[in-house]
Amino acid sequence: MKLLLMGPPGVGKGTQAERIREELNIVHLSTGEILREEVKLQTNIGKEAIQYMDKGKLVSDQILIEIVKERISKKDCHHGYLLDGFPRTLPQAEGLEIMMHSLNHNLDCVISLIANKDELIERLIKRGEEAGRSDDTSNIIRNRQNIYWAQTAPLIDFYHDKGLLIEVDGLGEIPEITQRIINVLP
Ligand code: AMP
């Protein structure tokens, strides 16, 4: 099973992705986490990426496409993976199509988690306080929300037109949302 999990920042993508990984026994691939690891290790990619991440901006498509291409080419991804936080722009979505095609991978579906914007901003501020994430302060949160609606939300149409999009209500108890997702998987 090869899936994408989409949704605005704060909707609980990461939490749900982990739970689905356990359910389906597939690889959970979070580009945000990969980038935070690169930052921690102070690699060249990390040094470049932090300048954007700290402002809530997107890191370049080229870097992201390279990262994902390398990762999904690994053997453990052959059985299945769930992409969380990628693609975030149309060029990334097109890049993903090309790389998946070249690897003979088939995208099964795209889950889009839906939630109310104000509730999300509140959740994110709380998460920032709890987890100490440097990109979870209120201005940056608003910036990340705006970027989502401007650059990432168009992907909803992109995948809808391909017949791959499944929308799921992202509000409610965590296990309940996981079950909703599991129930709609092809
Ligand atoms: P996330 O954990 O998915 O919210 O990602 C945290 C930050 O990493 C984002 O605000 C971006 O700066 C960067 N990032 C993660 N994934 C991508 C992506 N697909 N394209 C561009 N930037 C990304």
Tab-separated table of C-alpha atoms and ligand atoms in Angstrom:
chain	number	residue	atom	x	y	z
A	1	MET	CA	0.000	0.000	0.000
A	2	LYS	CA	1.416	3.366	-1.027
A	3	LEU	CA	-0.351	6.381	0.387
A	4	LEU	CA	-0.162	10.116	0.815
A	5	LEU	CA	-1.531	11.821	3.877
A	6	MET	CA	-2.421	15.471	3.351
A	7	GLY	CA	-3.925	18.145	5.522
A	8	PRO	CA	-3.182	21.588	6.952
A	9	PRO	CA	-0.510	21.996	9.656
A	10	GLY	CA	-1.894	20.917	13.033
A	11	VAL	CA	-4.538	18.534	11.741
A	12	GLY	CA	-2.706	15.594	13.298
A	13	LYS	CA	-1.068	14.170	10.178
A	14	GLY	CA	2.014	12.987	12.049
A	15	THR	CA	0.027	11.245	14.782
A	16	GLN	CA	-2.275	9.546	12.309
A	17	ALA	CA	0.610	8.594	10.048
A	18	GLU	CA	2.317	6.766	12.937
A	19	ARG	CA	-0.868	4.890	13.799
A	20	ILE	CA	-1.464	3.893	10.184
A	21	ARG	CA	2.143	2.760	9.895
A	22	GLU	CA	1.521	0.393	12.810
A	23	GLU	CA	-1.797	-0.846	11.432
A	24	LEU	CA	-0.538	-1.516	7.925
A	25	ASN	CA	3.087	-2.273	8.724
A	26	ILE	CA	4.425	0.153	6.145
A	27	VAL	CA	7.143	2.821	6.297
A	28	HIS	CA	6.136	6.235	7.616
A	29	LEU	CA	8.056	8.850	5.707
A	30	SER	CA	7.782	12.360	7.144
A	31	THR	CA	9.791	14.912	5.196
A	32	GLY	CA	9.549	17.331	8.148
A	33	GLU	CA	11.195	14.723	10.365
A	34	ILE	CA	13.869	13.901	7.814
A	35	LEU	CA	14.680	17.605	7.537
A	36	ARG	CA	14.768	18.091	11.331
A	37	GLU	CA	17.222	15.184	11.513
A	38	GLU	CA	19.412	16.788	8.821
A	39	VAL	CA	19.341	20.022	10.835
A	40	LYS	CA	20.347	18.179	13.995
A	41	LEU	CA	23.251	16.478	12.211
A	42	GLN	CA	24.260	19.822	10.689
A	43	THR	CA	24.509	18.414	7.167
A	44	ASN	CA	24.607	20.717	4.145
A	45	ILE	CA	20.939	20.013	3.499
A	46	GLY	CA	20.173	20.767	7.148
A	47	LYS	CA	22.031	24.078	7.091
A	48	GLU	CA	20.170	25.140	3.962
A	49	ALA	CA	16.782	23.885	5.156
A	50	ILE	CA	16.772	25.505	8.607
A	51	GLN	CA	16.738	28.975	7.069
A	52	TYR	CA	13.330	28.222	5.545
A	53	MET	CA	11.951	25.999	8.296
A	54	ASP	CA	12.524	28.607	10.980
A	55	LYS	CA	10.407	31.079	9.016
A	56	GLY	CA	7.687	28.532	8.305
A	57	LYS	CA	8.603	28.646	4.613
A	58	LEU	CA	8.965	25.727	2.256
A	59	VAL	CA	12.367	24.220	1.547
A	60	SER	CA	13.192	23.993	-2.179
A	61	ASP	CA	11.394	21.443	-4.327
A	62	GLN	CA	14.690	20.173	-5.624
A	63	ILE	CA	15.969	19.238	-2.155
A	64	LEU	CA	12.704	17.558	-1.229
A	65	ILE	CA	12.462	15.593	-4.450
A	66	GLU	CA	16.029	14.313	-3.970
A	67	ILE	CA	15.332	13.304	-0.356
A	68	VAL	CA	12.141	11.426	-1.174
A	69	LYS	CA	13.572	9.781	-4.261
A	70	GLU	CA	16.481	8.388	-2.305
A	71	ARG	CA	14.275	7.232	0.547
A	72	ILE	CA	11.538	5.462	-1.429
A	73	SER	CA	14.150	3.690	-3.536
A	74	LYS	CA	15.260	1.762	-0.436
A	75	LYS	CA	14.224	-1.824	-0.066
A	76	ASP	CA	12.051	-1.331	3.026
A	77	CYS	CA	9.739	0.929	1.003
A	78	HIS	CA	9.072	-1.701	-1.607
A	79	HIS	CA	6.246	-3.213	0.420
A	80	GLY	CA	4.591	0.110	1.116
A	81	TYR	CA	4.911	3.598	2.535
A	82	LEU	CA	2.948	6.532	3.744
A	83	LEU	CA	4.205	9.948	2.728
A	84	ASP	CA	3.503	12.621	5.330
A	85	GLY	CA	4.270	16.251	4.458
A	86	PHE	CA	5.226	15.544	0.851
A	87	PRO	CA	4.304	16.591	-1.786
A	88	ARG	CA	3.559	20.172	-0.754
A	89	THR	CA	3.688	21.876	-4.154
A	90	LEU	CA	2.645	20.948	-7.679
A	91	PRO	CA	6.251	20.510	-8.891
A	92	GLN	CA	6.783	18.098	-5.970
A	93	ALA	CA	3.631	16.171	-6.920
A	94	GLU	CA	4.838	15.949	-10.510
A	95	GLY	CA	8.293	14.925	-9.308
A	96	LEU	CA	6.711	12.212	-7.192
A	97	GLU	CA	4.756	10.856	-10.155
A	98	ILE	CA	7.902	10.608	-12.218
A	99	MET	CA	9.969	8.931	-9.495
A	100	MET	CA	7.206	6.473	-8.580
A	101	HIS	CA	6.741	5.580	-12.215
A	102	SER	CA	10.455	4.965	-12.658
A	103	LEU	CA	10.453	2.698	-9.587
A	104	ASN	CA	7.328	0.903	-10.772
A	105	HIS	CA	5.444	2.057	-7.681
A	106	ASN	CA	1.717	2.604	-7.787
A	107	LEU	CA	0.029	5.290	-5.665
A	108	ASP	CA	-3.041	3.679	-4.091
A	109	CYS	CA	-4.723	6.762	-2.666
A	110	VAL	CA	-4.398	10.217	-1.134
A	111	ILE	CA	-6.046	10.829	2.216
A	112	SER	CA	-6.884	14.475	2.859
A	113	LEU	CA	-7.663	15.310	6.490
A	114	ILE	CA	-10.126	18.180	6.833
A	115	ALA	CA	-10.383	20.567	9.797
A	116	ASN	CA	-11.339	24.069	10.829
A	117	LYS	CA	-8.534	26.661	10.522
A	118	ASP	CA	-8.980	28.427	13.909
A	119	GLU	CA	-9.021	25.175	15.801
A	120	LEU	CA	-5.818	24.163	14.042
A	121	ILE	CA	-3.984	27.359	14.946
A	122	GLU	CA	-4.916	26.843	18.588
A	123	ARG	CA	-3.683	23.238	18.511
A	124	LEU	CA	-0.384	24.267	16.927
A	125	ILE	CA	0.362	26.922	19.512
A	126	LYS	CA	-0.190	24.298	22.218
A	127	ARG	CA	2.044	21.778	20.434
A	128	GLY	CA	4.798	24.377	20.065
A	129	GLU	CA	4.762	24.994	23.800
A	130	GLU	CA	4.793	21.273	24.612
A	131	ALA	CA	7.344	20.044	22.087
A	132	GLY	CA	9.570	23.107	21.915
A	133	ARG	CA	9.448	23.139	18.108
A	134	SER	CA	11.099	26.330	16.909
A	135	ASP	CA	8.611	26.650	14.025
A	136	ASP	CA	5.509	26.494	16.234
A	137	THR	CA	5.184	30.100	17.387
A	138	SER	CA	2.063	32.014	16.440
A	139	ASN	CA	3.371	34.182	13.566
A	140	ILE	CA	5.136	31.283	11.968
A	141	ILE	CA	2.088	29.094	12.475
A	142	ARG	CA	-0.031	31.573	10.572
A	143	ASN	CA	2.594	31.690	7.855
A	144	ARG	CA	2.586	27.900	7.561
A	145	GLN	CA	-1.205	27.854	7.367
A	146	ASN	CA	-1.183	30.477	4.609
A	147	ILE	CA	1.429	28.552	2.651
A	148	TYR	CA	-0.668	25.419	2.969
A	149	TRP	CA	-3.747	27.079	1.535
A	150	ALA	CA	-1.827	28.850	-1.235
A	151	GLN	CA	0.617	26.151	-2.334
A	152	THR	CA	-0.465	22.788	-1.006
A	153	ALA	CA	-4.262	22.921	-1.165
A	154	PRO	CA	-4.161	22.983	-5.030
A	155	LEU	CA	-2.873	19.417	-4.784
A	156	ILE	CA	-6.308	18.423	-3.532
A	157	ASP	CA	-7.681	19.184	-7.012
A	158	PHE	CA	-4.680	17.591	-8.657
A	159	TYR	CA	-5.346	14.256	-6.909
A	160	HIS	CA	-9.095	14.587	-7.145
A	161	ASP	CA	-8.795	14.817	-10.909
A	162	LYS	CA	-6.744	11.632	-10.906
A	163	GLY	CA	-9.462	9.867	-8.931
A	164	LEU	CA	-7.108	9.249	-6.002
A	165	LEU	CA	-8.423	11.678	-3.385
A	166	ILE	CA	-10.333	10.543	-0.301
A	167	GLU	CA	-11.411	13.216	2.184
A	168	VAL	CA	-11.640	12.323	5.862
A	169	ASP	CA	-12.939	14.446	8.764
A	170	GLY	CA	-9.833	15.244	10.814
A	171	LEU	CA	-11.619	16.405	13.961
A	172	GLY	CA	-12.432	14.080	16.832
A	173	GLU	CA	-10.649	11.557	19.020
A	174	ILE	CA	-7.350	10.231	17.684
A	175	PRO	CA	-8.392	6.520	17.489
A	176	GLU	CA	-11.677	7.482	15.891
A	177	ILE	CA	-9.901	9.379	13.101
A	178	THR	CA	-7.495	6.476	12.540
A	179	GLN	CA	-10.475	4.159	12.150
A	180	ARG	CA	-12.096	6.522	9.660
A	181	ILE	CA	-8.927	6.451	7.599
A	182	ILE	CA	-8.583	2.662	7.753
A	183	ASN	CA	-12.217	2.279	6.727
A	184	VAL	CA	-11.819	4.264	3.507
A	185	LEU	CA	-8.557	2.729	2.311
A	186	PRO	CA	-8.870	0.881	-0.996
B	1	AMP	P1	6.323	19.344	8.887
B	1	AMP	O1	6.909	18.568	10.024
B	1	AMP	O2	5.778	18.442	7.807
B	1	AMP	O3	5.312	20.344	9.334
B	1	AMP	O4	7.515	20.157	8.202
B	1	AMP	C1	8.235	21.132	8.908
B	1	AMP	C2	8.934	22.100	7.944
B	1	AMP	O5	9.831	21.369	7.093
B	1	AMP	C3	7.998	22.823	6.979
B	1	AMP	O6	7.426	23.986	7.532
B	1	AMP	C4	8.947	23.142	5.829
B	1	AMP	O7	9.788	24.234	6.144
B	1	AMP	C5	9.811	21.890	5.770
B	1	AMP	N1	9.220	20.873	4.868
B	1	AMP	C6	8.764	19.629	5.198
B	1	AMP	N2	8.291	18.974	4.141
B	1	AMP	C7	8.442	19.821	3.088
B	1	AMP	C8	8.112	19.750	1.701
B	1	AMP	N3	7.530	18.664	1.170
B	1	AMP	N4	8.436	20.817	0.928
B	1	AMP	C9	9.032	21.912	1.416
B	1	AMP	N5	9.349	22.064	2.717
B	1	AMP	C10	9.059	21.031	3.550
